[in-house]
PDB file of C-alpha atoms in Angstrom:
ATOM      1  CA  UNK A 215       2.109  -1.297  10.189  1.00 88.00           C
ATOM      2  CA  UNK A 216       5.483  -2.802   9.327  1.00 90.00           C
ATOM      3  CA  UNK A 217       8.146  -0.307   8.290  1.00 93.00           C
ATOM      4  CA  UNK A 218       9.668  -0.629   4.846  1.00 95.00           C
ATOM      5  CA  UNK A 219      12.953   0.762   3.552  1.00 95.00           C
ATOM      6  CA  UNK A 220      14.208  -1.886   1.152  1.00 96.00           C
ATOM      7  CA  UNK A 221      12.554  -4.661  -0.835  1.00 98.00           C
ATOM      8  CA  UNK A 222      14.648  -7.272  -2.615  1.00 97.00           C
ATOM      9  CA  UNK A 223      13.499 -10.398  -4.410  1.00 97.00           C
ATOM     10  CA  UNK A 224      11.751 -11.867  -7.389  1.00 97.00           C
ATOM     11  CA  UNK A 225       9.075  -9.784  -9.079  1.00 98.00           C
ATOM     12  CA  UNK A 226       5.824 -11.147 -10.495  1.00 98.00           C
ATOM     13  CA  UNK A 227       5.770 -10.111 -14.184  1.00 98.00           C
ATOM     14  CA  UNK A 228       2.047  -9.473 -14.432  1.00 97.00           C
ATOM     15  CA  UNK A 229       2.052  -6.359 -16.599  1.00 96.00           C
ATOM     16  CA  UNK A 230      -1.710  -6.116 -17.235  1.00 97.00           C
ATOM     17  CA  UNK A 231      -3.245  -2.660 -17.709  1.00 97.00           C
ATOM     18  CA  UNK A 232      -6.404  -1.194 -16.161  1.00 97.00           C
ATOM     19  CA  UNK A 233      -6.529  -3.799 -13.423  1.00 97.00           C
ATOM     20  CA  UNK A 234      -9.433  -2.801 -11.191  1.00 97.00           C
ATOM     21  CA  UNK A 235      -9.927  -3.645  -7.539  1.00 96.00           C
ATOM     22  CA  UNK A 236     -12.525  -6.286  -8.378  1.00 95.00           C
ATOM     23  CA  UNK A 237      -9.816  -8.202 -10.211  1.00 97.00           C
ATOM     24  CA  UNK A 238      -7.422  -7.717  -7.292  1.00 97.00           C
ATOM     25  CA  UNK A 239     -10.012  -8.999  -4.798  1.00 95.00           C
ATOM     26  CA  UNK A 240     -13.528  -9.991  -6.004  1.00 94.00           C
ATOM     27  CA  UNK A 241     -16.545  -8.533  -4.200  1.00 91.00           C
ATOM     28  CA  UNK A 242     -17.564 -11.891  -2.721  1.00 90.00           C
ATOM     29  CA  UNK A 243     -14.460 -11.774  -0.509  1.00 90.00           C
ATOM     30  CA  UNK A 244     -15.466  -8.472   1.077  1.00 87.00           C
ATOM     31  CA  UNK A 245     -17.752 -10.131   3.624  1.00 84.00           C
ATOM     32  CA  UNK A 246     -14.816 -11.026   5.841  1.00 77.00           C
ATOM     33  CA  UNK A 247     -14.294  -9.110   9.080  1.00 74.00           C
ATOM     34  CA  UNK A 248     -10.554  -9.744   9.183  1.00 78.00           C
ATOM     35  CA  UNK A 249      -7.655  -8.914   6.893  1.00 80.00           C
ATOM     36  CA  UNK A 250      -6.092 -12.336   7.162  1.00 84.00           C
ATOM     37  CA  UNK A 251      -6.734 -14.862   4.415  1.00 89.00           C
ATOM     38  CA  UNK A 252      -7.607 -12.393   1.662  1.00 93.00           C
ATOM     39  CA  UNK A 253      -4.537 -13.487  -0.264  1.00 93.00           C
ATOM     40  CA  UNK A 254      -6.416 -16.665  -1.180  1.00 92.00           C
ATOM     41  CA  UNK A 255      -8.902 -14.593  -3.158  1.00 94.00           C
ATOM     42  CA  UNK A 256      -6.380 -12.192  -4.671  1.00 95.00           C
ATOM     43  CA  UNK A 257      -6.511 -12.199  -8.491  1.00 97.00           C
ATOM     44  CA  UNK A 258      -8.977 -15.081  -8.345  1.00 95.00           C
ATOM     45  CA  UNK A 259     -10.170 -14.708 -11.943  1.00 95.00           C
ATOM     46  CA  UNK A 260      -6.599 -14.484 -13.213  1.00 96.00           C
ATOM     47  CA  UNK A 261      -5.513 -17.516 -11.215  1.00 96.00           C
ATOM     48  CA  UNK A 262      -8.364 -19.506 -12.699  1.00 95.00           C
ATOM     49  CA  UNK A 263      -6.464 -19.422 -15.987  1.00 95.00           C
ATOM     50  CA  UNK A 264      -3.918 -22.199 -16.620  1.00 94.00           C
ATOM     51  CA  UNK A 265      -0.303 -21.094 -16.528  1.00 93.00           C
ATOM     52  CA  UNK A 266      -0.932 -17.793 -14.719  1.00 96.00           C
ATOM     53  CA  UNK A 267       2.058 -16.070 -13.109  1.00 96.00           C
ATOM     54  CA  UNK A 268       0.512 -15.910  -9.641  1.00 95.00           C
ATOM     55  CA  UNK A 269       0.503 -19.682  -9.247  1.00 94.00           C
ATOM     56  CA  UNK A 270       3.847 -20.230 -10.968  1.00 95.00           C
ATOM     57  CA  UNK A 271       6.185 -21.815  -8.363  1.00 95.00           C
ATOM     58  CA  UNK A 272       9.006 -19.682  -9.749  1.00 94.00           C
ATOM     59  CA  UNK A 273       7.352 -16.581  -8.303  1.00 95.00           C
ATOM     60  CA  UNK A 274       6.141 -18.038  -5.009  1.00 93.00           C
ATOM     61  CA  UNK A 275       6.691 -15.539  -2.217  1.00 93.00           C
ATOM     62  CA  UNK A 276       7.775 -12.775  -4.593  1.00 97.00           C
ATOM     63  CA  UNK A 277       7.506  -9.417  -2.746  1.00 98.00           C
ATOM     64  CA  UNK A 278       7.256  -7.238  -5.862  1.00 98.00           C
ATOM     65  CA  UNK A 279       4.508  -6.987  -8.475  1.00 98.00           C
ATOM     66  CA  UNK A 280       5.047  -5.457 -11.916  1.00 98.00           C
ATOM     67  CA  UNK A 281       1.857  -4.106 -13.435  1.00 98.00           C
ATOM     68  CA  UNK A 282       0.557  -1.978 -16.290  1.00 97.00           C
ATOM     69  CA  UNK A 283      -0.962   1.469 -16.485  1.00 97.00           C
ATOM     70  CA  UNK A 284      -3.870   2.528 -14.221  1.00 97.00           C
ATOM     71  CA  UNK A 285      -3.419  -0.250 -11.668  1.00 97.00           C
ATOM     72  CA  UNK A 286      -6.003  -0.328  -8.858  1.00 97.00           C
ATOM     73  CA  UNK A 287      -8.782   1.537 -10.662  1.00 96.00           C
ATOM     74  CA  UNK A 288     -12.448   0.898  -9.862  1.00 93.00           C
ATOM     75  CA  UNK A 289     -13.991   0.836  -6.396  1.00 90.00           C
ATOM     76  CA  UNK A 290     -12.112   2.218  -3.418  1.00 88.00           C
ATOM     77  CA  UNK A 291     -12.160  -1.011  -1.355  1.00 90.00           C
ATOM     78  CA  UNK A 292      -9.238  -1.123   1.067  1.00 92.00           C
ATOM     79  CA  UNK A 293      -9.496  -4.910   0.862  1.00 94.00           C
ATOM     80  CA  UNK A 294      -7.459  -4.671  -2.355  1.00 95.00           C
ATOM     81  CA  UNK A 295      -4.426  -3.472  -0.397  1.00 95.00           C
ATOM     82  CA  UNK A 296      -5.087  -6.031   2.347  1.00 95.00           C
ATOM     83  CA  UNK A 297      -5.219  -8.840  -0.209  1.00 95.00           C
ATOM     84  CA  UNK A 298      -1.947  -7.735  -1.795  1.00 95.00           C
ATOM     85  CA  UNK A 299      -0.256  -7.622   1.596  1.00 95.00           C
ATOM     86  CA  UNK A 300      -1.625 -11.058   2.537  1.00 94.00           C
ATOM     87  CA  UNK A 301      -0.261 -12.340  -0.780  1.00 94.00           C
ATOM     88  CA  UNK A 302       3.181 -11.175   0.338  1.00 95.00           C
ATOM     89  CA  UNK A 303       3.470  -8.108  -1.898  1.00 97.00           C
ATOM     90  CA  UNK A 304       5.408  -5.219  -0.338  1.00 97.00           C
ATOM     91  CA  UNK A 305       6.064  -3.131  -3.455  1.00 98.00           C
ATOM     92  CA  UNK A 306       4.206  -2.411  -6.696  1.00 98.00           C
ATOM     93  CA  UNK A 307       5.765  -0.972  -9.835  1.00 98.00           C
ATOM     94  CA  UNK A 308       3.569   0.431 -12.611  1.00 98.00           C
ATOM     95  CA  UNK A 309       3.350   3.446 -14.955  1.00 98.00           C
ATOM     96  CA  UNK A 310       0.402   4.798 -12.942  1.00 98.00           C
ATOM     97  CA  UNK A 311      -1.983   3.940 -10.116  1.00 97.00           C
ATOM     98  CA  UNK A 312      -5.479   4.913  -9.089  1.00 96.00           C
ATOM     99  CA  UNK A 313      -5.131   7.683  -6.496  1.00 95.00           C
ATOM    100  CA  UNK A 314      -7.341   5.971  -3.917  1.00 95.00           C
ATOM    101  CA  UNK A 315      -5.647   2.602  -4.330  1.00 96.00           C
ATOM    102  CA  UNK A 316      -2.218   4.203  -4.078  1.00 96.00           C
ATOM    103  CA  UNK A 317      -3.228   5.904  -0.829  1.00 95.00           C
ATOM    104  CA  UNK A 318      -4.649   2.683   0.599  1.00 95.00           C
ATOM    105  CA  UNK A 319      -1.458   0.845  -0.340  1.00 96.00           C
ATOM    106  CA  UNK A 320       0.758   3.309   1.518  1.00 96.00           C
ATOM    107  CA  UNK A 321      -1.494   3.283   4.592  1.00 93.00           C
ATOM    108  CA  UNK A 322      -1.047  -0.487   4.744  1.00 94.00           C
ATOM    109  CA  UNK A 323       2.716  -0.558   4.263  1.00 95.00           C
ATOM    110  CA  UNK A 324       2.909  -1.240   0.528  1.00 97.00           C
ATOM    111  CA  UNK A 325       5.211   0.904  -1.606  1.00 98.00           C
ATOM    112  CA  UNK A 326       3.693   1.979  -4.969  1.00 98.00           C
ATOM    113  CA  UNK A 327       6.376   3.036  -7.446  1.00 98.00           C
ATOM    114  CA  UNK A 328       5.662   4.904 -10.671  1.00 98.00           C
ATOM    115  CA  UNK A 329       8.107   4.272 -13.521  1.00 98.00           C
ATOM    116  CA  UNK A 330       7.777   4.795 -17.290  1.00 98.00           C
ATOM    117  CA  UNK A 331       6.630   1.885 -19.445  1.00 97.00           C
ATOM    118  CA  UNK A 332      10.119   1.441 -20.894  1.00 98.00           C
ATOM    119  CA  UNK A 333      11.462   0.777 -17.395  1.00 98.00           C
ATOM    120  CA  UNK A 334       8.585  -1.623 -16.657  1.00 98.00           C
ATOM    121  CA  UNK A 335       9.351  -3.520 -19.871  1.00 98.00           C
ATOM    122  CA  UNK A 336      12.982  -3.918 -18.859  1.00 98.00           C
ATOM    123  CA  UNK A 337      12.063  -5.063 -15.348  1.00 98.00           C
ATOM    124  CA  UNK A 338       9.607  -7.558 -16.842  1.00 98.00           C
ATOM    125  CA  UNK A 339      12.493  -9.057 -18.828  1.00 98.00           C
ATOM    126  CA  UNK A 340      14.665  -9.322 -15.732  1.00 98.00           C
ATOM    127  CA  UNK A 341      11.818 -10.885 -13.739  1.00 97.00           C
ATOM    128  CA  UNK A 342      11.035 -13.478 -16.418  1.00 96.00           C
ATOM    129  CA  UNK A 343      14.703 -14.449 -16.526  1.00 96.00           C
ATOM    130  CA  UNK A 344      14.510 -15.273 -12.833  1.00 94.00           C
ATOM    131  CA  UNK A 345      16.644 -12.472 -11.440  1.00 97.00           C
ATOM    132  CA  UNK A 346      15.952 -10.463  -8.310  1.00 97.00           C
ATOM    133  CA  UNK A 347      15.112  -6.773  -8.291  1.00 98.00           C
ATOM    134  CA  UNK A 348      16.221  -4.402  -5.550  1.00 98.00           C
ATOM    135  CA  UNK A 349      14.176  -1.431  -4.344  1.00 98.00           C
ATOM    136  CA  UNK A 350      15.762   1.126  -2.030  1.00 98.00           C
ATOM    137  CA  UNK A 351      13.265   3.616  -0.635  1.00 98.00           C
ATOM    138  CA  UNK A 352      15.935   5.745   1.040  1.00 97.00           C
ATOM    139  CA  UNK A 353      17.681   6.470  -2.284  1.00 98.00           C
ATOM    140  CA  UNK A 354      14.437   6.084  -4.274  1.00 98.00           C
ATOM    141  CA  UNK A 355      15.944   3.684  -6.783  1.00 98.00           C
ATOM    142  CA  UNK A 356      15.091   0.371  -8.433  1.00 98.00           C
ATOM    143  CA  UNK A 357      18.101  -1.657  -9.567  1.00 98.00           C
ATOM    144  CA  UNK A 358      18.844  -5.020 -11.190  1.00 98.00           C
ATOM    145  CA  UNK A 359      21.949  -7.260 -11.257  1.00 97.00           C
ATOM    146  CA  UNK A 360      22.623  -5.909 -14.770  1.00 96.00           C
ATOM    147  CA  UNK A 361      23.391  -2.341 -13.692  1.00 94.00           C
ATOM    148  CA  UNK A 362      19.908  -1.100 -14.567  1.00 97.00           C
ATOM    149  CA  UNK A 363      19.063   1.817 -12.296  1.00 98.00           C
ATOM    150  CA  UNK A 364      15.706   3.572 -12.279  1.00 98.00           C
ATOM    151  CA  UNK A 365      15.008   6.563 -10.028  1.00 98.00           C
ATOM    152  CA  UNK A 366      11.480   7.196  -8.805  1.00 98.00           C
ATOM    153  CA  UNK A 367       9.682  10.057  -7.089  1.00 98.00           C
ATOM    154  CA  UNK A 368       7.575   9.712  -3.967  1.00 97.00           C
ATOM    155  CA  UNK A 369       5.742  12.197  -1.787  1.00 96.00           C
ATOM    156  CA  UNK A 370       8.020  13.010   1.213  1.00 96.00           C
ATOM    157  CA  UNK A 371       5.204  12.464   3.720  1.00 94.00           C
ATOM    158  CA  UNK A 372       4.412   9.033   2.257  1.00 95.00           C
ATOM    159  CA  UNK A 373       8.102   8.148   2.339  1.00 96.00           C
ATOM    160  CA  UNK A 374       8.330   9.125   6.008  1.00 94.00           C
ATOM    161  CA  UNK A 375       5.259   7.051   6.860  1.00 94.00           C
ATOM    162  CA  UNK A 376       6.509   3.963   5.029  1.00 96.00           C
ATOM    163  CA  UNK A 377      10.029   4.097   6.435  1.00 95.00           C
ATOM    164  CA  UNK A 378       8.741   4.755   9.931  1.00 92.00           C
ATOM    165  CA  UNK A 379       5.930   2.210   9.800  1.00 91.00           C
ATOM    166  CA  UNK A 380       3.466   4.989  10.590  1.00 85.00           C
ATOM    167  CA  UNK A 381      -0.195   4.466   9.800  1.00 74.00           C
ATOM    168  CA  UNK A 382      -2.843   7.030  10.763  1.00 69.00           C
ATOM    169  CA  UNK A 383      -3.164   5.672  14.305  1.00 64.00           C
ATOM    170  CA  UNK A 384       0.590   5.783  14.855  1.00 65.00           C
ATOM    171  CA  UNK A 385       0.725   9.340  13.505  1.00 65.00           C
ATOM    172  CA  UNK A 386      -2.001  10.365  15.949  1.00 69.00           C
ATOM    173  CA  UNK A 387      -0.210   8.689  18.871  1.00 64.00           C
ATOM    174  CA  UNK A 388       2.918  10.692  18.094  1.00 64.00           C
ATOM    175  CA  UNK A 389       0.884  13.707  19.236  1.00 68.00           C
ATOM    176  CA  UNK A 390      -0.409  12.036  22.402  1.00 72.00           C
ATOM    177  CA  UNK A 391       1.203  14.587  24.742  1.00 73.00           C
ATOM    178  CA  UNK A 392      -0.292  17.544  22.865  1.00 77.00           C
ATOM    179  CA  UNK A 393      -3.683  15.815  22.762  1.00 72.00           C
ATOM    180  CA  UNK A 394      -3.563  15.057  26.505  1.00 71.00           C
ATOM    181  CA  UNK A 395      -2.594  18.670  27.262  1.00 73.00           C
ATOM    182  CA  UNK A 396      -5.482  19.981  25.175  1.00 74.00           C
ATOM    183  CA  UNK A 397      -7.978  17.635  26.834  1.00 73.00           C
ATOM    184  CA  UNK A 398      -6.759  18.693  30.274  1.00 71.00           C
ATOM    185  CA  UNK A 399      -7.199  22.385  29.469  1.00 76.00           C
ATOM    186  CA  UNK A 400     -10.601  21.746  27.928  1.00 71.00           C
ATOM    187  CA  UNK A 401     -11.767  19.782  30.970  1.00 71.00           C
ATOM    188  CA  UNK A 402     -10.765  22.668  33.228  1.00 74.00           C
ATOM    189  CA  UNK A 403     -12.344  25.391  31.102  1.00 74.00           C
ATOM    190  CA  UNK A 404     -15.401  23.463  29.929  1.00 72.00           C
ATOM    191  CA  UNK A 405     -15.976  20.742  32.466  1.00 68.00           C
ATOM    192  CA  UNK A 406     -19.683  20.672  31.662  1.00 65.00           C
ATOM    193  CA  UNK A 407     -18.839  19.025  28.319  1.00 63.00           C
ATOM    194  CA  UNK A 408     -17.669  15.918  30.164  1.00 63.00           C
ATOM    195  CA  UNK A 409     -20.898  15.569  32.144  1.00 61.00           C
ATOM    196  CA  UNK A 410     -23.232  16.783  29.438  1.00 54.00           C
ATOM    197  CA  UNK A 411     -24.984  19.112  31.889  1.00 53.00           C
ATOM    198  CA  UNK A 412     -24.844  22.840  32.452  1.00 51.00           C
ATOM    199  CA  UNK A 413     -26.366  25.053  35.114  1.00 52.00           C
ATOM    200  CA  UNK A 414     -29.111  27.458  33.983  1.00 46.00           C
ATOM    201  CA  UNK A 415     -27.578  30.722  32.873  1.00 48.00           C
ATOM    202  CA  UNK A 416     -24.064  29.280  32.593  1.00 52.00           C
ATOM    203  CA  UNK A 417     -22.349  30.314  29.385  1.00 53.00           C
ATOM    204  CA  UNK A 418     -20.374  27.765  27.350  1.00 51.00           C
TER     205      UNK A 418
END
């Protein structure tokens, strides 16, 4: 996945609470066998409403989404994170997230940031006024051009994965030498496992 250390740009001032994964990406879009193109179905029911923020040209290409409490609740579909990424979202800011959604977001290179509602309200104001927001993962801060500065916490392991662009496959490959060494020793000591056969009386 693509590494992330800093996200700067306009933020979509969505702000809705209890947004479940079916709102993020409706079930009918889950039939796809690829991640590409899911952005077209992202927030489909919301975008069906006139004047919605997702289709506002002012927020086209915005890499940050501001949301309300309990974002990403509902089913555990990873498609929700894929759809957000295909929409161009690299960071989410909300008072709280569903645990499963938050994990899926990180594994796909999206930074979920938890801030209090008062901070979200202020960022919503800045976003509506058309100003950019800056997120620095290294210093764990969200800042605005008006000297607003909000610090956020993040699990150290998640931070390492995001900044290093490490998904589960990449993390496994970092241990390739240890894995190869283990497999070599196992093949020598238990060669019968590779062939699936064992001589009568031979102990495992």
